[in-house]
PDB file of C-alpha atoms in Angstrom:
ATOM      1  CA  UNK A 167      23.603  14.669 -17.079  1.00  0.00           C
ATOM      2  CA  UNK A 168      20.506  17.441 -17.632  1.00  0.00           C
ATOM      3  CA  UNK A 169      17.860  16.540 -15.784  1.00  0.00           C
ATOM      4  CA  UNK A 170      14.877  17.152 -16.358  1.00  0.00           C
ATOM      5  CA  UNK A 171      11.919  17.224 -14.260  1.00  0.00           C
ATOM      6  CA  UNK A 172       8.920  15.504 -15.326  1.00  0.00           C
ATOM      7  CA  UNK A 173       5.562  13.604 -13.944  1.00  0.00           C
ATOM      8  CA  UNK A 174       6.030  10.475 -13.069  1.00  0.00           C
ATOM      9  CA  UNK A 175       3.519   7.996 -15.720  1.00  0.00           C
ATOM     10  CA  UNK A 176       1.500   5.285 -13.176  1.00  0.00           C
ATOM     11  CA  UNK A 177       2.256   1.705 -12.571  1.00  0.00           C
ATOM     12  CA  UNK A 178       0.471   0.601 -16.496  1.00  0.00           C
ATOM     13  CA  UNK A 179       0.833  -2.850 -18.509  1.00  0.00           C
ATOM     14  CA  UNK A 180       0.436  -3.435 -22.299  1.00  0.00           C
ATOM     15  CA  UNK A 181      -0.283  -7.096 -22.441  1.00  0.00           C
ATOM     16  CA  UNK A 182      -3.865  -7.628 -22.051  1.00  0.00           C
ATOM     17  CA  UNK A 183      -6.073  -4.715 -20.971  1.00  0.00           C
ATOM     18  CA  UNK A 184      -7.513  -3.900 -19.039  1.00  0.00           C
ATOM     19  CA  UNK A 185      -4.324  -6.110 -16.953  1.00  0.00           C
ATOM     20  CA  UNK A 186      -1.934  -4.925 -14.060  1.00  0.00           C
ATOM     21  CA  UNK A 187       2.099  -4.463 -14.447  1.00  0.00           C
ATOM     22  CA  UNK A 188       1.999  -7.665 -11.557  1.00  0.00           C
ATOM     23  CA  UNK A 189       1.125 -10.714 -12.695  1.00  0.00           C
ATOM     24  CA  UNK A 190       1.187 -13.958 -10.303  1.00  0.00           C
ATOM     25  CA  UNK A 191       2.448 -17.032 -11.109  1.00  0.00           C
ATOM     26  CA  UNK A 192       0.113 -19.688 -11.349  1.00  0.00           C
ATOM     27  CA  UNK A 193       0.655 -22.819  -8.020  1.00  0.00           C
ATOM     28  CA  UNK A 194       2.102 -24.768 -10.975  1.00  0.00           C
ATOM     29  CA  UNK A 195       4.717 -22.917 -11.853  1.00  0.00           C
ATOM     30  CA  UNK A 196       6.195 -22.472  -8.509  1.00  0.00           C
ATOM     31  CA  UNK A 197       9.068 -24.713  -7.151  1.00  0.00           C
ATOM     32  CA  UNK A 198       8.994 -25.688  -3.804  1.00  0.00           C
ATOM     33  CA  UNK A 199      12.726 -24.727  -3.371  1.00  0.00           C
ATOM     34  CA  UNK A 200      14.747 -22.121  -4.564  1.00  0.00           C
ATOM     35  CA  UNK A 201      17.717 -24.492  -6.407  1.00  0.00           C
ATOM     36  CA  UNK A 202      21.426 -22.531  -7.917  1.00  0.00           C
ATOM     37  CA  UNK A 203      21.376 -22.334 -11.725  1.00  0.00           C
ATOM     38  CA  UNK A 204      24.277 -22.086 -13.425  1.00  0.00           C
ATOM     39  CA  UNK A 205      23.849 -20.555 -18.048  1.00  0.00           C
ATOM     40  CA  UNK A 206      25.566 -23.731 -19.735  1.00  0.00           C
ATOM     41  CA  UNK A 207      29.735 -22.525 -20.503  1.00  0.00           C
ATOM     42  CA  UNK A 208      32.711 -22.557 -19.484  1.00  0.00           C
ATOM     43  CA  UNK A 209      32.869 -19.950 -15.594  1.00  0.00           C
ATOM     44  CA  UNK A 210      34.822 -17.244 -16.029  1.00  0.00           C
ATOM     45  CA  UNK A 211      37.571 -15.494 -13.744  1.00  0.00           C
ATOM     46  CA  UNK A 212      35.752 -13.240 -11.044  1.00  0.00           C
ATOM     47  CA  UNK A 213      36.956 -10.510 -10.768  1.00  0.00           C
ATOM     48  CA  UNK A 214      37.586  -8.502  -7.555  1.00  0.00           C
ATOM     49  CA  UNK A 215      35.220  -5.057  -8.123  1.00  0.00           C
ATOM     50  CA  UNK A 216      35.434  -1.834  -6.614  1.00  0.00           C
ATOM     51  CA  UNK A 217      32.817  -0.029  -4.736  1.00  0.00           C
ATOM     52  CA  UNK A 218      31.669   2.760  -2.945  1.00  0.00           C
ATOM     53  CA  UNK A 219      28.950   2.447  -0.112  1.00  0.00           C
ATOM     54  CA  UNK A 220      26.807   5.076   0.833  1.00  0.00           C
ATOM     55  CA  UNK A 221      24.717   4.461   4.745  1.00  0.00           C
ATOM     56  CA  UNK A 222      23.498   8.067   5.686  1.00  0.00           C
ATOM     57  CA  UNK A 223      25.698   8.577   7.847  1.00  0.00           C
ATOM     58  CA  UNK A 224      25.418   5.222   9.288  1.00  0.00           C
ATOM     59  CA  UNK A 225      21.677   6.042  10.217  1.00  0.00           C
ATOM     60  CA  UNK A 226      20.733   2.627   7.001  1.00  0.00           C
ATOM     61  CA  UNK A 227      20.269  -0.480   8.400  1.00  0.00           C
ATOM     62  CA  UNK A 228      18.046  -1.832   6.498  1.00  0.00           C
ATOM     63  CA  UNK A 229      18.621  -4.969   3.879  1.00  0.00           C
ATOM     64  CA  UNK A 230      21.144  -3.847   0.920  1.00  0.00           C
ATOM     65  CA  UNK A 231      21.271  -2.644  -2.573  1.00  0.00           C
ATOM     66  CA  UNK A 232      23.928  -3.328  -4.664  1.00  0.00           C
ATOM     67  CA  UNK A 233      23.279   0.052  -7.693  1.00  0.00           C
ATOM     68  CA  UNK A 234      25.448  -1.403 -11.213  1.00  0.00           C
ATOM     69  CA  UNK A 235      26.263   1.144 -14.081  1.00  0.00           C
ATOM     70  CA  UNK A 236      25.377   0.579 -17.348  1.00  0.00           C
ATOM     71  CA  UNK A 237      27.657   0.609 -19.879  1.00  0.00           C
ATOM     72  CA  UNK A 238      30.755   3.019 -20.409  1.00  0.00           C
ATOM     73  CA  UNK A 239      29.532   4.531 -16.964  1.00  0.00           C
ATOM     74  CA  UNK A 240      30.253   4.029 -13.040  1.00  0.00           C
ATOM     75  CA  UNK A 241      29.761   3.723 -10.218  1.00  0.00           C
ATOM     76  CA  UNK A 242      30.345   8.116  -9.481  1.00  0.00           C
ATOM     77  CA  UNK A 243      27.080   7.848 -11.912  1.00  0.00           C
ATOM     78  CA  UNK A 244      24.501   6.499  -9.541  1.00  0.00           C
ATOM     79  CA  UNK A 245      26.616   8.749  -5.962  1.00  0.00           C
ATOM     80  CA  UNK A 246      23.711  11.575  -6.057  1.00  0.00           C
ATOM     81  CA  UNK A 247      20.900   8.685  -6.132  1.00  0.00           C
ATOM     82  CA  UNK A 248      22.951   6.209  -3.391  1.00  0.00           C
ATOM     83  CA  UNK A 249      22.426   8.334  -1.191  1.00  0.00           C
ATOM     84  CA  UNK A 250      19.336   9.766  -1.766  1.00  0.00           C
ATOM     85  CA  UNK A 251      18.434   5.928  -1.836  1.00  0.00           C
ATOM     86  CA  UNK A 252      20.009   5.450   1.660  1.00  0.00           C
ATOM     87  CA  UNK A 253      18.597   8.035   3.252  1.00  0.00           C
ATOM     88  CA  UNK A 254      14.348   7.878   1.708  1.00  0.00           C
ATOM     89  CA  UNK A 255      14.897   3.908   2.392  1.00  0.00           C
ATOM     90  CA  UNK A 256      17.528   3.756   5.622  1.00  0.00           C
ATOM     91  CA  UNK A 257      19.662   1.043   3.272  1.00  0.00           C
ATOM     92  CA  UNK A 258      22.708   0.722   2.066  1.00  0.00           C
ATOM     93  CA  UNK A 259      23.739   0.943  -0.835  1.00  0.00           C
ATOM     94  CA  UNK A 260      26.463  -0.173  -2.690  1.00  0.00           C
ATOM     95  CA  UNK A 261      26.863   1.908  -6.496  1.00  0.00           C
ATOM     96  CA  UNK A 262      29.610  -0.989  -7.943  1.00  0.00           C
ATOM     97  CA  UNK A 263      32.282  -0.147 -10.574  1.00  0.00           C
ATOM     98  CA  UNK A 264      31.606  -3.854 -13.624  1.00  0.00           C
ATOM     99  CA  UNK A 265      34.558  -5.052 -15.278  1.00  0.00           C
ATOM    100  CA  UNK A 266      36.768  -3.038 -17.449  1.00  0.00           C
ATOM    101  CA  UNK A 267      34.129   0.335 -16.048  1.00  0.00           C
ATOM    102  CA  UNK A 268      35.368   2.708 -13.728  1.00  0.00           C
ATOM    103  CA  UNK A 269      38.038   1.555 -10.559  1.00  0.00           C
ATOM    104  CA  UNK A 270      37.958  -2.778 -11.017  1.00  0.00           C
ATOM    105  CA  UNK A 271      39.852  -4.725 -12.838  1.00  0.00           C
ATOM    106  CA  UNK A 272      40.124  -5.414 -16.657  1.00  0.00           C
ATOM    107  CA  UNK A 273      39.845  -8.336 -18.506  1.00  0.00           C
ATOM    108  CA  UNK A 274      38.755  -9.917 -22.168  1.00  0.00           C
ATOM    109  CA  UNK A 275      36.284 -11.196 -21.448  1.00  0.00           C
ATOM    110  CA  UNK A 276      33.601  -8.816 -21.419  1.00  0.00           C
ATOM    111  CA  UNK A 277      29.434 -10.741 -21.127  1.00  0.00           C
ATOM    112  CA  UNK A 278      26.772 -11.059 -18.516  1.00  0.00           C
ATOM    113  CA  UNK A 279      27.731 -14.012 -17.470  1.00  0.00           C
ATOM    114  CA  UNK A 280      30.932 -13.167 -16.744  1.00  0.00           C
ATOM    115  CA  UNK A 281      29.087  -9.513 -15.520  1.00  0.00           C
ATOM    116  CA  UNK A 282      27.249 -11.556 -13.226  1.00  0.00           C
ATOM    117  CA  UNK A 283      30.167 -14.047 -11.569  1.00  0.00           C
ATOM    118  CA  UNK A 284      31.327 -10.756 -10.884  1.00  0.00           C
ATOM    119  CA  UNK A 285      28.690  -9.519  -9.328  1.00  0.00           C
ATOM    120  CA  UNK A 286      27.790 -12.879  -7.238  1.00  0.00           C
ATOM    121  CA  UNK A 287      31.629 -12.823  -5.760  1.00  0.00           C
ATOM    122  CA  UNK A 288      31.317  -9.521  -4.445  1.00  0.00           C
ATOM    123  CA  UNK A 289      27.565 -10.290  -3.288  1.00  0.00           C
ATOM    124  CA  UNK A 290      29.346 -13.412  -1.235  1.00  0.00           C
ATOM    125  CA  UNK A 291      32.647 -11.488  -0.272  1.00  0.00           C
ATOM    126  CA  UNK A 292      30.312  -8.650   1.359  1.00  0.00           C
ATOM    127  CA  UNK A 293      28.493 -11.790   2.632  1.00  0.00           C
ATOM    128  CA  UNK A 294      25.531  -9.536   1.555  1.00  0.00           C
ATOM    129  CA  UNK A 295      21.192 -10.783   2.294  1.00  0.00           C
ATOM    130  CA  UNK A 296      18.193 -10.167   1.881  1.00  0.00           C
ATOM    131  CA  UNK A 297      19.970  -7.584  -1.698  1.00  0.00           C
ATOM    132  CA  UNK A 298      18.030  -4.875  -4.098  1.00  0.00           C
ATOM    133  CA  UNK A 299      19.512  -5.040  -7.556  1.00  0.00           C
ATOM    134  CA  UNK A 300      18.762  -2.049  -8.936  1.00  0.00           C
ATOM    135  CA  UNK A 301      21.030  -1.847 -12.955  1.00  0.00           C
ATOM    136  CA  UNK A 302      20.784   0.488 -15.827  1.00  0.00           C
ATOM    137  CA  UNK A 303      21.206  -0.745 -19.198  1.00  0.00           C
ATOM    138  CA  UNK A 304      23.957  -3.117 -19.560  1.00  0.00           C
ATOM    139  CA  UNK A 305      23.565  -3.789 -15.651  1.00  0.00           C
ATOM    140  CA  UNK A 306      19.473  -4.255 -15.622  1.00  0.00           C
ATOM    141  CA  UNK A 307      20.701  -7.034 -18.084  1.00  0.00           C
ATOM    142  CA  UNK A 308      23.269  -7.869 -15.650  1.00  0.00           C
ATOM    143  CA  UNK A 309      20.878  -7.755 -12.543  1.00  0.00           C
ATOM    144  CA  UNK A 310      17.761  -9.674 -14.359  1.00  0.00           C
ATOM    145  CA  UNK A 311      21.138 -12.751 -14.891  1.00  0.00           C
ATOM    146  CA  UNK A 312      21.975 -13.182 -11.373  1.00  0.00           C
ATOM    147  CA  UNK A 313      17.790 -12.925 -11.541  1.00  0.00           C
ATOM    148  CA  UNK A 314      17.723 -16.119 -13.554  1.00  0.00           C
ATOM    149  CA  UNK A 315      21.078 -18.287 -11.907  1.00  0.00           C
ATOM    150  CA  UNK A 316      20.073 -17.630  -8.888  1.00  0.00           C
ATOM    151  CA  UNK A 317      17.273 -16.400  -6.949  1.00  0.00           C
ATOM    152  CA  UNK A 318      18.608 -17.300  -3.956  1.00  0.00           C
ATOM    153  CA  UNK A 319      20.737 -14.160  -4.256  1.00  0.00           C
ATOM    154  CA  UNK A 320      18.554 -11.763  -4.325  1.00  0.00           C
ATOM    155  CA  UNK A 321      15.173 -10.639  -2.497  1.00  0.00           C
ATOM    156  CA  UNK A 322      13.923  -8.250  -6.067  1.00  0.00           C
ATOM    157  CA  UNK A 323      15.394  -6.445  -8.913  1.00  0.00           C
ATOM    158  CA  UNK A 324      15.078  -3.325 -10.112  1.00  0.00           C
ATOM    159  CA  UNK A 325      15.470  -3.406 -14.435  1.00  0.00           C
ATOM    160  CA  UNK A 326      16.469   0.159 -15.993  1.00  0.00           C
ATOM    161  CA  UNK A 327      15.845   0.350 -19.230  1.00  0.00           C
ATOM    162  CA  UNK A 328      16.763  -2.994 -20.767  1.00  0.00           C
ATOM    163  CA  UNK A 329      14.815  -6.738 -21.388  1.00  0.00           C
ATOM    164  CA  UNK A 330      15.724  -9.954 -21.107  1.00  0.00           C
ATOM    165  CA  UNK A 331      16.608  -9.983 -24.885  1.00  0.00           C
ATOM    166  CA  UNK A 332      17.976 -10.785 -27.554  1.00  0.00           C
ATOM    167  CA  UNK A 333      18.398  -7.221 -29.397  1.00  0.00           C
ATOM    168  CA  UNK A 334      20.689  -4.981 -30.809  1.00  0.00           C
ATOM    169  CA  UNK A 335      22.256  -2.163 -28.854  1.00  0.00           C
ATOM    170  CA  UNK A 336      21.201   1.389 -31.273  1.00  0.00           C
ATOM    171  CA  UNK A 337      23.978   2.861 -33.325  1.00  0.00           C
ATOM    172  CA  UNK A 338      24.594   5.371 -31.027  1.00  0.00           C
ATOM    173  CA  UNK A 339      27.214   2.754 -28.835  1.00  0.00           C
ATOM    174  CA  UNK A 340      29.383   2.128 -32.060  1.00  0.00           C
ATOM    175  CA  UNK A 341      30.140   5.376 -33.333  1.00  0.00           C
ATOM    176  CA  UNK A 342      30.975   6.612 -30.076  1.00  0.00           C
ATOM    177  CA  UNK A 343      33.491   3.359 -29.096  1.00  0.00           C
ATOM    178  CA  UNK A 344      34.612   5.375 -32.939  1.00  0.00           C
ATOM    179  CA  UNK A 345      34.727   8.147 -30.937  1.00  0.00           C
ATOM    180  CA  UNK A 346      36.523   7.396 -28.207  1.00  0.00           C
ATOM    181  CA  UNK A 347      39.121   5.439 -30.144  1.00  0.00           C
ATOM    182  CA  UNK A 348      40.038   8.712 -32.517  1.00  0.00           C
ATOM    183  CA  UNK A 349      40.160   9.846 -29.694  1.00  0.00           C
ATOM    184  CA  UNK A 350      43.375   7.923 -27.900  1.00  0.00           C
ATOM    185  CA  UNK A 351      45.305   7.627 -31.389  1.00  0.00           C
ATOM    186  CA  UNK A 352      45.466  11.062 -30.937  1.00  0.00           C
ATOM    187  CA  UNK A 353      46.915  11.243 -28.211  1.00  0.00           C
ATOM    188  CA  UNK A 354      45.194  14.491 -27.228  1.00  0.00           C
ATOM    189  CA  UNK A 355      46.623  16.401 -23.912  1.00  0.00           C
ATOM    190  CA  UNK A 356      43.359  18.562 -23.320  1.00  0.00           C
ATOM    191  CA  UNK A 357      39.699  17.864 -22.422  1.00  0.00           C
ATOM    192  CA  UNK A 358      38.783  20.483 -25.030  1.00  0.00           C
ATOM    193  CA  UNK A 359      41.177  18.673 -27.928  1.00  0.00           C
ATOM    194  CA  UNK A 360      38.794  15.103 -27.178  1.00  0.00           C
ATOM    195  CA  UNK A 361      35.296  16.932 -27.598  1.00  0.00           C
ATOM    196  CA  UNK A 362      36.205  18.409 -31.119  1.00  0.00           C
ATOM    197  CA  UNK A 363      37.448  14.830 -31.262  1.00  0.00           C
ATOM    198  CA  UNK A 364      33.993  13.150 -30.623  1.00  0.00           C
ATOM    199  CA  UNK A 365      31.904  16.330 -31.081  1.00  0.00           C
ATOM    200  CA  UNK A 366      30.948  14.179 -34.861  1.00  0.00           C
ATOM    201  CA  UNK A 367      30.657  10.789 -32.697  1.00  0.00           C
ATOM    202  CA  UNK A 368      28.082  11.961 -29.848  1.00  0.00           C
ATOM    203  CA  UNK A 369      26.399  14.519 -31.030  1.00  0.00           C
ATOM    204  CA  UNK A 370      24.510  15.443 -27.494  1.00  0.00           C
ATOM    205  CA  UNK A 371      26.492  17.930 -24.915  1.00  0.00           C
ATOM    206  CA  UNK A 372      25.776  15.146 -22.115  1.00  0.00           C
ATOM    207  CA  UNK A 373      25.943  12.703 -24.145  1.00  0.00           C
ATOM    208  CA  UNK A 374      29.367  13.653 -24.602  1.00  0.00           C
ATOM    209  CA  UNK A 375      29.935  15.181 -21.631  1.00  0.00           C
ATOM    210  CA  UNK A 376      29.151  11.351 -19.887  1.00  0.00           C
ATOM    211  CA  UNK A 377      32.105   9.582 -22.057  1.00  0.00           C
ATOM    212  CA  UNK A 378      34.491  11.996 -21.350  1.00  0.00           C
ATOM    213  CA  UNK A 379      34.002  11.088 -17.159  1.00  0.00           C
ATOM    214  CA  UNK A 380      36.559   7.990 -18.701  1.00  0.00           C
ATOM    215  CA  UNK A 381      39.364  10.120 -19.612  1.00  0.00           C
ATOM    216  CA  UNK A 382      42.578  10.148 -17.235  1.00  0.00           C
ATOM    217  CA  UNK A 383      46.112  11.708 -17.467  1.00  0.00           C
ATOM    218  CA  UNK A 384      48.375   8.796 -16.247  1.00  0.00           C
ATOM    219  CA  UNK A 385      50.945  11.383 -15.629  1.00  0.00           C
ATOM    220  CA  UNK A 386      51.220  15.303 -16.289  1.00  0.00           C
ATOM    221  CA  UNK A 387      52.990  15.104 -19.831  1.00  0.00           C
ATOM    222  CA  UNK A 388      51.517  11.515 -20.375  1.00  0.00           C
ATOM    223  CA  UNK A 389      48.282  11.976 -23.345  1.00  0.00           C
ATOM    224  CA  UNK A 390      44.950  10.969 -21.872  1.00  0.00           C
ATOM    225  CA  UNK A 391      43.523   8.502 -22.585  1.00  0.00           C
ATOM    226  CA  UNK A 392      40.583   6.257 -21.126  1.00  0.00           C
ATOM    227  CA  UNK A 393      40.553   3.992 -19.178  1.00  0.00           C
ATOM    228  CA  UNK A 394      38.363   1.868 -19.872  1.00  0.00           C
ATOM    229  CA  UNK A 395      39.593  -0.183 -22.011  1.00  0.00           C
ATOM    230  CA  UNK A 396      37.437   0.668 -24.743  1.00  0.00           C
ATOM    231  CA  UNK A 397      38.835  -1.914 -27.413  1.00  0.00           C
ATOM    232  CA  UNK A 398      37.790  -4.676 -25.925  1.00  0.00           C
ATOM    233  CA  UNK A 399      34.357  -3.231 -25.037  1.00  0.00           C
ATOM    234  CA  UNK A 400      33.401  -2.221 -28.321  1.00  0.00           C
ATOM    235  CA  UNK A 401      34.819  -6.201 -29.057  1.00  0.00           C
ATOM    236  CA  UNK A 402      31.678  -6.886 -26.607  1.00  0.00           C
ATOM    237  CA  UNK A 403      29.119  -5.133 -28.115  1.00  0.00           C
ATOM    238  CA  UNK A 404      27.433  -7.806 -29.980  1.00  0.00           C
ATOM    239  CA  UNK A 405      27.781  -9.923 -26.202  1.00  0.00           C
ATOM    240  CA  UNK A 406      25.449  -6.806 -24.615  1.00  0.00           C
ATOM    241  CA  UNK A 407      23.197  -7.075 -27.444  1.00  0.00           C
ATOM    242  CA  UNK A 408      22.133 -11.139 -26.082  1.00  0.00           C
ATOM    243  CA  UNK A 409      21.120 -12.184 -22.829  1.00  0.00           C
ATOM    244  CA  UNK A 410      22.086 -15.340 -21.800  1.00  0.00           C
ATOM    245  CA  UNK A 411      18.438 -16.814 -20.755  1.00  0.00           C
ATOM    246  CA  UNK A 412      15.716 -17.487 -24.035  1.00  0.00           C
ATOM    247  CA  UNK A 413      12.920 -20.122 -22.697  1.00  0.00           C
ATOM    248  CA  UNK A 414      11.146 -18.774 -19.338  1.00  0.00           C
ATOM    249  CA  UNK A 415       9.162 -21.553 -18.748  1.00  0.00           C
ATOM    250  CA  UNK A 416      13.594 -23.192 -17.471  1.00  0.00           C
ATOM    251  CA  UNK A 417      14.078 -20.413 -15.921  1.00  0.00           C
ATOM    252  CA  UNK A 418      12.390 -17.444 -13.730  1.00  0.00           C
ATOM    253  CA  UNK A 419      12.192 -15.474 -10.876  1.00  0.00           C
ATOM    254  CA  UNK A 420       8.777 -15.459  -8.622  1.00  0.00           C
ATOM    255  CA  UNK A 421       9.803 -12.600  -6.626  1.00  0.00           C
ATOM    256  CA  UNK A 422       9.678  -8.889  -6.808  1.00  0.00           C
ATOM    257  CA  UNK A 423      10.805  -7.338 -10.206  1.00  0.00           C
ATOM    258  CA  UNK A 424       9.960  -2.933 -11.195  1.00  0.00           C
ATOM    259  CA  UNK A 425      10.631  -2.918 -14.660  1.00  0.00           C
ATOM    260  CA  UNK A 426      11.578   1.601 -15.087  1.00  0.00           C
ATOM    261  CA  UNK A 427      11.592   2.448 -18.676  1.00  0.00           C
ATOM    262  CA  UNK A 428      11.959   6.028 -19.988  1.00  0.00           C
ATOM    263  CA  UNK A 429       8.751   6.989 -23.054  1.00  0.00           C
ATOM    264  CA  UNK A 430      11.368   8.217 -25.526  1.00  0.00           C
ATOM    265  CA  UNK A 431      13.841   5.105 -25.132  1.00  0.00           C
ATOM    266  CA  UNK A 432      13.540   2.447 -27.905  1.00  0.00           C
ATOM    267  CA  UNK A 433      15.094  -0.416 -25.608  1.00  0.00           C
ATOM    268  CA  UNK A 434      12.063  -2.684 -23.803  1.00  0.00           C
ATOM    269  CA  UNK A 435       9.450  -1.409 -26.555  1.00  0.00           C
ATOM    270  CA  UNK A 436       5.434  -2.815 -25.481  1.00  0.00           C
ATOM    271  CA  UNK A 437       6.055  -6.472 -27.654  1.00  0.00           C
ATOM    272  CA  UNK A 438       8.824  -7.809 -25.090  1.00  0.00           C
ATOM    273  CA  UNK A 439       6.578  -7.520 -22.376  1.00  0.00           C
ATOM    274  CA  UNK A 440       5.004 -10.695 -22.478  1.00  0.00           C
ATOM    275  CA  UNK A 441       8.191 -12.211 -22.604  1.00  0.00           C
ATOM    276  CA  UNK A 442       9.318 -10.081 -19.583  1.00  0.00           C
ATOM    277  CA  UNK A 443       5.808 -11.260 -18.214  1.00  0.00           C
ATOM    278  CA  UNK A 444       7.397 -15.033 -17.845  1.00  0.00           C
ATOM    279  CA  UNK A 445      10.603 -14.632 -17.124  1.00  0.00           C
ATOM    280  CA  UNK A 446       9.736 -12.105 -13.981  1.00  0.00           C
ATOM    281  CA  UNK A 447       5.496 -13.291 -13.623  1.00  0.00           C
ATOM    282  CA  UNK A 448       5.805 -10.713 -10.813  1.00  0.00           C
ATOM    283  CA  UNK A 449       7.563  -7.852 -12.487  1.00  0.00           C
ATOM    284  CA  UNK A 450       6.204  -3.858 -12.431  1.00  0.00           C
ATOM    285  CA  UNK A 451       6.163  -1.022 -14.379  1.00  0.00           C
ATOM    286  CA  UNK A 452       6.868   2.239 -14.822  1.00  0.00           C
ATOM    287  CA  UNK A 453       7.241   5.086 -16.914  1.00  0.00           C
ATOM    288  CA  UNK A 454       9.418   7.825 -16.660  1.00  0.00           C
ATOM    289  CA  UNK A 455       9.687  10.738 -18.915  1.00  0.00           C
ATOM    290  CA  UNK A 456      12.572   9.795 -19.898  1.00  0.00           C
ATOM    291  CA  UNK A 457      14.572   8.680 -23.717  1.00  0.00           C
ATOM    292  CA  UNK A 458      17.507   5.808 -22.558  1.00  0.00           C
ATOM    293  CA  UNK A 459      19.475   7.737 -19.323  1.00  0.00           C
ATOM    294  CA  UNK A 460      16.277   7.976 -16.957  1.00  0.00           C
ATOM    295  CA  UNK A 461      18.218   7.948 -14.153  1.00  0.00           C
ATOM    296  CA  UNK A 462      20.260  11.312 -14.772  1.00  0.00           C
ATOM    297  CA  UNK A 463      17.748  12.536 -16.994  1.00  0.00           C
ATOM    298  CA  UNK A 464      14.856  12.526 -14.333  1.00  0.00           C
ATOM    299  CA  UNK A 465      15.617  11.817 -11.552  1.00  0.00           C
ATOM    300  CA  UNK A 466      12.684  12.874  -9.258  1.00  0.00           C
ATOM    301  CA  UNK A 467      10.837  10.412 -10.924  1.00  0.00           C
ATOM    302  CA  UNK A 468      12.882   7.682 -11.257  1.00  0.00           C
ATOM    303  CA  UNK A 469      13.585   7.640  -7.407  1.00  0.00           C
ATOM    304  CA  UNK A 470       9.601   7.728  -6.737  1.00  0.00           C
ATOM    305  CA  UNK A 471       9.101   4.849  -8.451  1.00  0.00           C
ATOM    306  CA  UNK A 472      12.067   2.778  -6.280  1.00  0.00           C
ATOM    307  CA  UNK A 473      11.040   4.424  -3.182  1.00  0.00           C
ATOM    308  CA  UNK A 474       7.305   3.473  -3.570  1.00  0.00           C
ATOM    309  CA  UNK A 475       8.164   0.324  -5.345  1.00  0.00           C
ATOM    310  CA  UNK A 476      10.549  -0.931  -2.084  1.00  0.00           C
ATOM    311  CA  UNK A 477       8.358   0.875   0.549  1.00  0.00           C
ATOM    312  CA  UNK A 478       5.418  -1.615  -1.240  1.00  0.00           C
ATOM    313  CA  UNK A 479       7.684  -4.741  -0.099  1.00  0.00           C
ATOM    314  CA  UNK A 480       9.063  -3.818   3.343  1.00  0.00           C
TER     315      UNK A 480
END
């Protein structure tokens, strides 16, 4: 998508007039040790996730960063930012494909508990410790879920343009799904035909180009198809609007947490800030001049926010 460089807004909060975004948890709230929490319900079969590894030519030796994309995205969306953060912070970056996306396996179950278990399994497989988890949109709710399930799984989180609340997805996402279904049903042979069919459902060119990056051809004589399982994801939209935890008196994450929101997005409203503060008492907030696609619309200011946050924690 096109980048629109803008000025980074300073850290601020709207919880209480004159308050800061970093909220200290009272000593009575602090647990003496972190214990592993599991969200009630069935445990899902963890899938082995595809990933790209960025280490700045072997120079990045610090604590790892794990980068999670949003709905309909993949690890390649975050390639440039991953490389930049590896250089800026001297920390290796693992950009992963979540289940039903990119090169990772498909499964009919697609909710935040399953996404969290997959990523927890990834951390265990690769023996990653003191991790910073960065996630955009669907990825943001995944890293929040992980932090609340098991606070010891990471050292900090960065949640990009999403909040720990049940909130219906904007009407755009069901339209995108319907458009992608129409493309597959038409059995198109070229991107131009796919773009024409998708245009009424995704009128913004950058969004349409983003969705069409998922089109692949299995053989020269076969029509194009989406590598993401469109119908599985269509049936999971309600789960993507959901959030597994509802009681911040039972689960919270008392480690550094950065929330980055787009100034033109409606996913993290001022009304959600108090609940963010209860689940994540040490959270900081940065507003970036962008819509929902914060990282691609304003990479400069997003990068600055992340680097300042993580350098401050070193």
